PDB file of C-alpha atoms and ligand atoms in Angstrom:
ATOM      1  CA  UNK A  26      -6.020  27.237  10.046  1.00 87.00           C
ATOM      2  CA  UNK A  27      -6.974  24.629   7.468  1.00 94.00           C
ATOM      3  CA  UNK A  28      -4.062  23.573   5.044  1.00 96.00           C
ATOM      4  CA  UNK A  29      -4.961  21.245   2.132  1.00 97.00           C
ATOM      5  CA  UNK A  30      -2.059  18.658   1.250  1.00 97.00           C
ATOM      6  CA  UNK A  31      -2.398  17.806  -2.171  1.00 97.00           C
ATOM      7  CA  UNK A  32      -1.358  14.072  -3.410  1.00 97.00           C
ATOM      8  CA  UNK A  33       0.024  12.829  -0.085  1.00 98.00           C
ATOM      9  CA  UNK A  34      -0.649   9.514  -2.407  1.00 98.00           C
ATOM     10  CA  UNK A  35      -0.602   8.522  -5.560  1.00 98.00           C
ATOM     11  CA  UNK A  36      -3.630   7.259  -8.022  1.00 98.00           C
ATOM     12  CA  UNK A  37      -1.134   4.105  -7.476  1.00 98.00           C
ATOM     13  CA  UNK A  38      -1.109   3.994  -3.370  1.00 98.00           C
ATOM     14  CA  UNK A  39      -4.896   5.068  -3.727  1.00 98.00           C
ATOM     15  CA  UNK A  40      -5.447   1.610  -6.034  1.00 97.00           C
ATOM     16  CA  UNK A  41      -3.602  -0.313  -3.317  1.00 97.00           C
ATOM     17  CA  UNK A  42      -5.775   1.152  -0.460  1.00 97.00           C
ATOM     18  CA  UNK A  43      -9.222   0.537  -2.160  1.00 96.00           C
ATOM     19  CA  UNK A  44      -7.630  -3.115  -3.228  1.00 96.00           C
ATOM     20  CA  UNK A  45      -6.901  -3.982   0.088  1.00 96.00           C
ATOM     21  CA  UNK A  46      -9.963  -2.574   1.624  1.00 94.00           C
ATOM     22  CA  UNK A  47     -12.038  -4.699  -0.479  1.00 91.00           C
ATOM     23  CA  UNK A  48     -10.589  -8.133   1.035  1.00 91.00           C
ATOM     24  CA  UNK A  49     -11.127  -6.277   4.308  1.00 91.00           C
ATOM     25  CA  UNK A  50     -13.537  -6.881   7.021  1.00 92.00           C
ATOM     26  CA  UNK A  51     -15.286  -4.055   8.803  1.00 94.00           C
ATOM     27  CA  UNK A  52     -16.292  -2.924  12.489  1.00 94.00           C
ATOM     28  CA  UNK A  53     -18.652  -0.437  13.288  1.00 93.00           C
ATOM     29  CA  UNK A  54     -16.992   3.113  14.018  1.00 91.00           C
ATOM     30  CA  UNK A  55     -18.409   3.651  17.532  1.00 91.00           C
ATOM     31  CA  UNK A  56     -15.262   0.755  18.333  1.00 86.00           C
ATOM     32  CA  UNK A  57     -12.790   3.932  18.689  1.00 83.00           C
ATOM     33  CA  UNK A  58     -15.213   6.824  19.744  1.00 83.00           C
ATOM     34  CA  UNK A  59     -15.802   8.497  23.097  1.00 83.00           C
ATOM     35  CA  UNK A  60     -19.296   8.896  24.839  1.00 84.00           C
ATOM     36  CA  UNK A  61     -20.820  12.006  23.040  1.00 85.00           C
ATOM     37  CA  UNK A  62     -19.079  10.839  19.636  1.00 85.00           C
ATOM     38  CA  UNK A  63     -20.325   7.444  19.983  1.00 86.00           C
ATOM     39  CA  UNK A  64     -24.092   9.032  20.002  1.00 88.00           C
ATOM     40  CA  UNK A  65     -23.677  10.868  16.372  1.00 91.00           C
ATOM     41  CA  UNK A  66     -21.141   8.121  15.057  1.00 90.00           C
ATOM     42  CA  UNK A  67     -22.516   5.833  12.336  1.00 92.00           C
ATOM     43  CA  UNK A  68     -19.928   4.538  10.106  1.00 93.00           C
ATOM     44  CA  UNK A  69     -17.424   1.992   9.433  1.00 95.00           C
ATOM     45  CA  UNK A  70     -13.971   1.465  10.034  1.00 95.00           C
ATOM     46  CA  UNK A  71     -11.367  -1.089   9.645  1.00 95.00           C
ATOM     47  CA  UNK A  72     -10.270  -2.325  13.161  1.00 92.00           C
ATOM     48  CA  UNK A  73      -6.679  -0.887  13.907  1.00 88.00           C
ATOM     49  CA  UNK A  74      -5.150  -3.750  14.883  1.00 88.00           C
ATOM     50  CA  UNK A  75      -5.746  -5.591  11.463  1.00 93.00           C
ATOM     51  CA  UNK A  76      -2.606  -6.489   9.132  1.00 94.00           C
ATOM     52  CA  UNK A  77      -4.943  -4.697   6.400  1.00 95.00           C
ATOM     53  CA  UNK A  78      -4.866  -1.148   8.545  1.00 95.00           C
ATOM     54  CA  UNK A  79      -1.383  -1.845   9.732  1.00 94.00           C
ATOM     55  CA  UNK A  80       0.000  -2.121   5.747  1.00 96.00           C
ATOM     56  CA  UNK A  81      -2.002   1.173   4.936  1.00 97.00           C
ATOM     57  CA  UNK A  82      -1.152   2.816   8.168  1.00 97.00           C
ATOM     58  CA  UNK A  83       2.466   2.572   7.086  1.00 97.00           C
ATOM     59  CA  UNK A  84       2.352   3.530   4.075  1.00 98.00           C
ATOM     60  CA  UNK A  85      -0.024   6.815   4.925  1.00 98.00           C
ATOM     61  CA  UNK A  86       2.403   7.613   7.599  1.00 97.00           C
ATOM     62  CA  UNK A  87       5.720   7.177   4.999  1.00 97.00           C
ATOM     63  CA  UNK A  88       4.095   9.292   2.393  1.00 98.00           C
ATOM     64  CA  UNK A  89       3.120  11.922   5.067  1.00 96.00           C
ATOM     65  CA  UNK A  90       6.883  12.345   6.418  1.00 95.00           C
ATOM     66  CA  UNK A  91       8.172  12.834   2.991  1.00 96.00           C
ATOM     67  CA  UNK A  92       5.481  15.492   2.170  1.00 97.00           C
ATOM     68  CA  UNK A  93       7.205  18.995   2.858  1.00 96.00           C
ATOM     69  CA  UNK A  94       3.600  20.906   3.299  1.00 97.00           C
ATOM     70  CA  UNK A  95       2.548  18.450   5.987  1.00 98.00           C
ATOM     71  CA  UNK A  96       5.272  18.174   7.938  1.00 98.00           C
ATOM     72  CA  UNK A  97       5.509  22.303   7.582  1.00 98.00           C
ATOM     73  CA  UNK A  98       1.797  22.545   8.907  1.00 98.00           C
ATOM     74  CA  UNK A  99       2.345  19.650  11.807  1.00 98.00           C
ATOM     75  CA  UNK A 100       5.642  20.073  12.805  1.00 98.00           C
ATOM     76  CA  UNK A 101       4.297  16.345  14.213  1.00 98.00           C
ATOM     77  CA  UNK A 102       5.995  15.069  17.403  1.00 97.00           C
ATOM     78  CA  UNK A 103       3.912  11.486  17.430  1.00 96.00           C
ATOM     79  CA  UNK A 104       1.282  10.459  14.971  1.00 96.00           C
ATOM     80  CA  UNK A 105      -1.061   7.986  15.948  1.00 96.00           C
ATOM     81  CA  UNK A 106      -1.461   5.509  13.063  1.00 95.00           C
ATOM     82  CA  UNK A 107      -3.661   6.333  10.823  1.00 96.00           C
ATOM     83  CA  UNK A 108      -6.974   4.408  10.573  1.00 95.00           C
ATOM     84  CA  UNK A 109      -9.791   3.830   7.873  1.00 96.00           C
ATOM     85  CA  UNK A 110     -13.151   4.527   8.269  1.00 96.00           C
ATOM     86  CA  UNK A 111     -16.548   4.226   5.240  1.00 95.00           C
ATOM     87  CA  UNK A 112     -19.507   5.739   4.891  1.00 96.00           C
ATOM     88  CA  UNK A 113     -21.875   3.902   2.820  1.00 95.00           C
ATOM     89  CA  UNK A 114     -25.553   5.732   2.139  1.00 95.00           C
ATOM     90  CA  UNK A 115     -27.366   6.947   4.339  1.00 95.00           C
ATOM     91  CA  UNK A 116     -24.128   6.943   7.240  1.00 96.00           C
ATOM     92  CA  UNK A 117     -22.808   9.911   8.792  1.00 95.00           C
ATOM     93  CA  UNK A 118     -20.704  11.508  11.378  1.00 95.00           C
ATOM     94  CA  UNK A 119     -22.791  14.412  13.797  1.00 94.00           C
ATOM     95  CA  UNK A 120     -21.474  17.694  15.089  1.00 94.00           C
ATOM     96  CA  UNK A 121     -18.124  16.266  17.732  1.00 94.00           C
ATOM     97  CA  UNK A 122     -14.896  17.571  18.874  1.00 93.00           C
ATOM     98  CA  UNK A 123     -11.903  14.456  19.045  1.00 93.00           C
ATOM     99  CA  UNK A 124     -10.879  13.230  22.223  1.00 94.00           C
ATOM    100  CA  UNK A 125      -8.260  15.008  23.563  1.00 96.00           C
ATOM    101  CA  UNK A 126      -6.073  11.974  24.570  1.00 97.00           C
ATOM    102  CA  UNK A 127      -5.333   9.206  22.781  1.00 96.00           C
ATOM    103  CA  UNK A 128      -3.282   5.845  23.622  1.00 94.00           C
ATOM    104  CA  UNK A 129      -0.875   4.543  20.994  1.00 92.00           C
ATOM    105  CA  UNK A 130      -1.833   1.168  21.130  1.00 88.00           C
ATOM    106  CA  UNK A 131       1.589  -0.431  20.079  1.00 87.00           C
ATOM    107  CA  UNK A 132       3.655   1.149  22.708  1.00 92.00           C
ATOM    108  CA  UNK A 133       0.839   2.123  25.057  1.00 94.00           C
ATOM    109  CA  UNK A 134       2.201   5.869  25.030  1.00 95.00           C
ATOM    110  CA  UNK A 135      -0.782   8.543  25.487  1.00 97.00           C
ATOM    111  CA  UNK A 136      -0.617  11.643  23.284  1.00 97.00           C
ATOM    112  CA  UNK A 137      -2.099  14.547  22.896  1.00 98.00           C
ATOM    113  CA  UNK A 138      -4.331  15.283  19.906  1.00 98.00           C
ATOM    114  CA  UNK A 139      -3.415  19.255  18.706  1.00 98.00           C
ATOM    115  CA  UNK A 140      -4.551  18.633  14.998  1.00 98.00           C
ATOM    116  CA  UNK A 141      -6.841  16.150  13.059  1.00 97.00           C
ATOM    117  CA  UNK A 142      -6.106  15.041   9.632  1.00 98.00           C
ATOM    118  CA  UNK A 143      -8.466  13.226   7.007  1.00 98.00           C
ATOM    119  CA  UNK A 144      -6.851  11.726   3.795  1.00 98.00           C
ATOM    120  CA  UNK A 145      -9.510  11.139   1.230  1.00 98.00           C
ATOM    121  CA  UNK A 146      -9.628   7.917  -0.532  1.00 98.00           C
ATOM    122  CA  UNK A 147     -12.298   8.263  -2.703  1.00 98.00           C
ATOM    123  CA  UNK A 148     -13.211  10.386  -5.297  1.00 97.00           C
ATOM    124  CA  UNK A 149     -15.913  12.743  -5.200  1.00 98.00           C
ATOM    125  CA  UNK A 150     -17.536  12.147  -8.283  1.00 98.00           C
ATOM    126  CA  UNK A 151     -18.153   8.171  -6.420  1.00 97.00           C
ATOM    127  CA  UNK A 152     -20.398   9.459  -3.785  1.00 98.00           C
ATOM    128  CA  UNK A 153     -23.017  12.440  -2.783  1.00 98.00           C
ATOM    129  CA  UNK A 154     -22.736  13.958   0.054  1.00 98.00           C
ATOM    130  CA  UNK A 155     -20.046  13.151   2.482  1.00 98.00           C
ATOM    131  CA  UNK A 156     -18.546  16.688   3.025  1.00 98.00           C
ATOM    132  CA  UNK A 157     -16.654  17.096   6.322  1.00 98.00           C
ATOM    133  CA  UNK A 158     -17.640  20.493   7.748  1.00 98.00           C
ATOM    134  CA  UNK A 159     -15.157  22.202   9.860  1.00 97.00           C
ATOM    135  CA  UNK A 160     -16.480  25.082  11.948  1.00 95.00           C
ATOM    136  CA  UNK A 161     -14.019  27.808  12.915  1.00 89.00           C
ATOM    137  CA  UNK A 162     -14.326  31.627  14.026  1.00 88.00           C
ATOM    138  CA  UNK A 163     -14.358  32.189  10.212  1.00 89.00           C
ATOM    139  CA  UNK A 164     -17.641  29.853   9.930  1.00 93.00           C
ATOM    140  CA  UNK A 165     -18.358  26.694   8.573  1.00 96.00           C
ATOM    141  CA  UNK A 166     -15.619  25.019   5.603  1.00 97.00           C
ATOM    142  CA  UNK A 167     -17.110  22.475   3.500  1.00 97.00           C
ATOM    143  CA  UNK A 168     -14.502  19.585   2.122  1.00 98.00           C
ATOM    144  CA  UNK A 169     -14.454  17.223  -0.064  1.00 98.00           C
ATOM    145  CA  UNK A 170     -11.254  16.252  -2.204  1.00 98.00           C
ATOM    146  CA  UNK A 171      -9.728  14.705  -4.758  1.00 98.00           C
ATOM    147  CA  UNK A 172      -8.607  10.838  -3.699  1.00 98.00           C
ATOM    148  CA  UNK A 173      -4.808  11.282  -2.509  1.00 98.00           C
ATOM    149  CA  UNK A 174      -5.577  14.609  -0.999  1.00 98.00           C
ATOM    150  CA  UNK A 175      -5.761  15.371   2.643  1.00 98.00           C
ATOM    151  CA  UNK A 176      -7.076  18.409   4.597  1.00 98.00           C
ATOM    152  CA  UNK A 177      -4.960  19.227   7.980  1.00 97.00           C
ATOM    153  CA  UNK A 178      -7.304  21.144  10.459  1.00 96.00           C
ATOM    154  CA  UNK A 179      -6.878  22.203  14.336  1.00 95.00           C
ATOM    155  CA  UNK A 180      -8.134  19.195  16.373  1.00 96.00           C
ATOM    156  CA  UNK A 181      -9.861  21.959  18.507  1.00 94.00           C
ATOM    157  CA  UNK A 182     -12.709  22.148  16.118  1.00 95.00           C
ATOM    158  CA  UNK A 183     -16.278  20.965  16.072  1.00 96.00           C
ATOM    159  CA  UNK A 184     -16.807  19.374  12.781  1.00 97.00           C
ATOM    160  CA  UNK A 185     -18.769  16.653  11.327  1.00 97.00           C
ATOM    161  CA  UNK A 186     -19.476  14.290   8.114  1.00 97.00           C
ATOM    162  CA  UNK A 187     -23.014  15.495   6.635  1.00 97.00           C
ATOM    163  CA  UNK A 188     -24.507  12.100   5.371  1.00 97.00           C
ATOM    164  CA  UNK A 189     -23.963   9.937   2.658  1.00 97.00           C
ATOM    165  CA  UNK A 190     -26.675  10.195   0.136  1.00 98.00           C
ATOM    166  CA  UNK A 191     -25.396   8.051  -2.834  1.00 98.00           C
ATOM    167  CA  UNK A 192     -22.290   5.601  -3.273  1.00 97.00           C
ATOM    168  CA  UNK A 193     -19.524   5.294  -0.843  1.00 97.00           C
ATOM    169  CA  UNK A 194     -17.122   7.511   1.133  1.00 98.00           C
ATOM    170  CA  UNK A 195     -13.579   5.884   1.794  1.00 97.00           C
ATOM    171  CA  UNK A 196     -11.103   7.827   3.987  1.00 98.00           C
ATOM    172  CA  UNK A 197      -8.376   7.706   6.190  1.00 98.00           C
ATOM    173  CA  UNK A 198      -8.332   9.516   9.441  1.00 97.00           C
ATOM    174  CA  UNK A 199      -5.309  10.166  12.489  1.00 97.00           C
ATOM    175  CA  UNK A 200      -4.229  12.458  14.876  1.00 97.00           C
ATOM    176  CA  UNK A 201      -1.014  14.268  15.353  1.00 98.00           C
ATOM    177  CA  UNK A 202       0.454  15.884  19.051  1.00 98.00           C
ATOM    178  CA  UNK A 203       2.753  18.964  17.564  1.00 98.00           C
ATOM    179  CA  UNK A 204       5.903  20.192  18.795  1.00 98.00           C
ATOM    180  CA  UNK A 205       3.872  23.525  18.687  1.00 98.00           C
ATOM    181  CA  UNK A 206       0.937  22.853  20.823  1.00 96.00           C
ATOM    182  CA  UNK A 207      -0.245  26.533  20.363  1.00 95.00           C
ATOM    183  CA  UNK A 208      -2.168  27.137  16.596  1.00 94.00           C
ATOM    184  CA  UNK A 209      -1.980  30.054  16.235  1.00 94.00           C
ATOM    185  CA  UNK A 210       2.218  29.561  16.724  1.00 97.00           C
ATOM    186  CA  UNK A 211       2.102  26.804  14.756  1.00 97.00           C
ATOM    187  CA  UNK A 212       0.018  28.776  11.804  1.00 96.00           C
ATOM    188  CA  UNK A 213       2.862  31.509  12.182  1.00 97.00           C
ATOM    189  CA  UNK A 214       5.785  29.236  11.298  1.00 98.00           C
ATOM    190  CA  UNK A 215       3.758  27.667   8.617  1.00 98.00           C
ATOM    191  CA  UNK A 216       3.529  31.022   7.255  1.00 98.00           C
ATOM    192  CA  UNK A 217       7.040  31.818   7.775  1.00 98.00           C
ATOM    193  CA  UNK A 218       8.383  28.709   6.132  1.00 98.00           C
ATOM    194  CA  UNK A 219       6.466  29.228   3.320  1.00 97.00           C
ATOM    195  CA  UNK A 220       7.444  32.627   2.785  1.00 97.00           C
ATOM    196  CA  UNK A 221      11.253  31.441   3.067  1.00 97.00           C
ATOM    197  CA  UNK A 222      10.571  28.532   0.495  1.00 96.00           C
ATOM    198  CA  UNK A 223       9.344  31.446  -1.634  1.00 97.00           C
ATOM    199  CA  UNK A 224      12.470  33.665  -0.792  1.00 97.00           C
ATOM    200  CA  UNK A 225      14.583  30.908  -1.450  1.00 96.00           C
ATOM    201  CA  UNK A 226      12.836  30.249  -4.975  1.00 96.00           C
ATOM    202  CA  UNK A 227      13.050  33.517  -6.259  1.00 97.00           C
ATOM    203  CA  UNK A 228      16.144  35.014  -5.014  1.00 96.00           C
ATOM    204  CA  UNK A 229      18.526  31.803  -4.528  1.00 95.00           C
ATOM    205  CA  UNK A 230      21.316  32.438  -1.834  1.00 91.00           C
ATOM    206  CA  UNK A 231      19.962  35.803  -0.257  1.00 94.00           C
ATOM    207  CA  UNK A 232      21.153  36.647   2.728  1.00 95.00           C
ATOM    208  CA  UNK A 233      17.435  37.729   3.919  1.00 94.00           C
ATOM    209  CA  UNK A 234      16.671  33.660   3.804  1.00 95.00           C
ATOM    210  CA  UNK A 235      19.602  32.526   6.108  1.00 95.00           C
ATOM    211  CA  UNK A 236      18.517  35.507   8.664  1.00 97.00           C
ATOM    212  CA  UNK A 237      14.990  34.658   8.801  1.00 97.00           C
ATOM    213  CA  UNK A 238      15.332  30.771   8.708  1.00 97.00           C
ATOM    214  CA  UNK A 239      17.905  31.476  11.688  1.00 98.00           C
ATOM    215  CA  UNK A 240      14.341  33.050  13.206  1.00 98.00           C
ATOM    216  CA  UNK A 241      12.442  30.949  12.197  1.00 98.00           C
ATOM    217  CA  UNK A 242      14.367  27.898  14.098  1.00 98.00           C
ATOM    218  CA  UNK A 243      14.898  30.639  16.919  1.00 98.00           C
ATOM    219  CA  UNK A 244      11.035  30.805  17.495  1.00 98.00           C
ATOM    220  CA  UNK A 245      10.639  27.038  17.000  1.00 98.00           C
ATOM    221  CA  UNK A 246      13.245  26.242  19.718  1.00 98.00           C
ATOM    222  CA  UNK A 247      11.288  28.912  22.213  1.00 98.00           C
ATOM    223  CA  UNK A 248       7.822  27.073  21.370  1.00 98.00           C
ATOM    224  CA  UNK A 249       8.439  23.690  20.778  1.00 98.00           C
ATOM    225  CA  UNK A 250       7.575  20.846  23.511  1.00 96.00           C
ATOM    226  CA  UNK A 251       9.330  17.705  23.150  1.00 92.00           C
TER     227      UNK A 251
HETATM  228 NI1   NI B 325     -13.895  13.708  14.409  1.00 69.59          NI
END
């Protein structure tokens, strides 16, 4: 399941990002990828250990835990800190699935990657190409959104960044270990806690809602890992 999180920032955070990224110096992206990624990988990214990723890494990660539809679609148990990556013309990302394991560098604690998430930065009318394919059962999703929107997508997948052909691509990029390792769980309570926001909108204090949020925490506590 893909689930598109509108405005995770706003036009203001977005200025702050690009602002900062311009005093920024760059690394090549191979610096983070494994073996087979390494051999498709040609972009940029900040490094991860630079005050410049650390300020934006907080302040991705702050305006993802107050943003009900991601944490509804994650149910996130440790996100690694976001990082930054560019794509300037004629750069691209080939066909790769995400390491499985990754290391939180600040505490050295290894977690397991269950979803990918890319927060666009730029806008697409400042660059061509650039899409991130996703390839499910369903086929292959082309994306490509509005600066301050992110796409949440099962880390599972084979996907890649079709080149660059015209201005630059900013984005930022992480990986989340669920308490619901499971997607097709996890796409289940997303659809169940949607459907009780709904319930709750339209018919304020039914009984119905208590009952099936009382599930919905009753499946949680049978699936999550902690
Ligand atoms: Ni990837």
């Amino acid at each position: 399941m893909m689930i598109r999180i509108p405005q995770v920032l706003s036009a203001e955070q977005v200025a702050r990002c690009r602002a900062v990224m311009d005093q920024a110096g760059w690394i090549d992206g191979r610096a983070t990828a494994g073996a087979q990624s390494a051999a498709v990988k040609n972009n940029l990214q900040l490094p991860d250990a630079s005050p410049e990723a650390r300020e934006l890494g907080d302040m991705v990660r702050a305006a993802l835990e107050r943003s009900v539809l991601f944490m509804s679609a994650a149910l996130p148990n440790h996100i690694l800190p976001p990082m930054f990556n560019r794509y300037e013309a004629g750069m691209t990302f080939g066909s790769h699935v995400d390491n499985a394991i990754r290391t939180i560098r600040a505490s050295g604690q290894r977690m397991r990657t269950d979803i990918s998430t890319t927060l666009f930065l730029s806008d697409p009318s400042e660059y061509d190409g650039g899409e991130l394919v996703v390839e499910d059962t369903y086929g292959a999703h082309k994306v490509k959104l509005p600066a301050g929107d992110a796409i949440v997508y099962p880390a599972t997948s084979l996907h890649h960044v079709t080149p660059v052909t015209r201005g630059t691509r900013i984005a930022s990029f992480f990986w989340t270990q669920s308490l619901v390792r499971d997607a097709g769980q996890r796409g289940l309570l997303f659809d169940m806690d949607m459907a009780i926001m709904r319930l709750n909108q339209d018919h304020p204090g039914h009984l119905s809602a208590v009952q099936l949020t009382g599930v919905y925490h009753n499946l949680l506590r049978q699936w999550a890992e902690i």
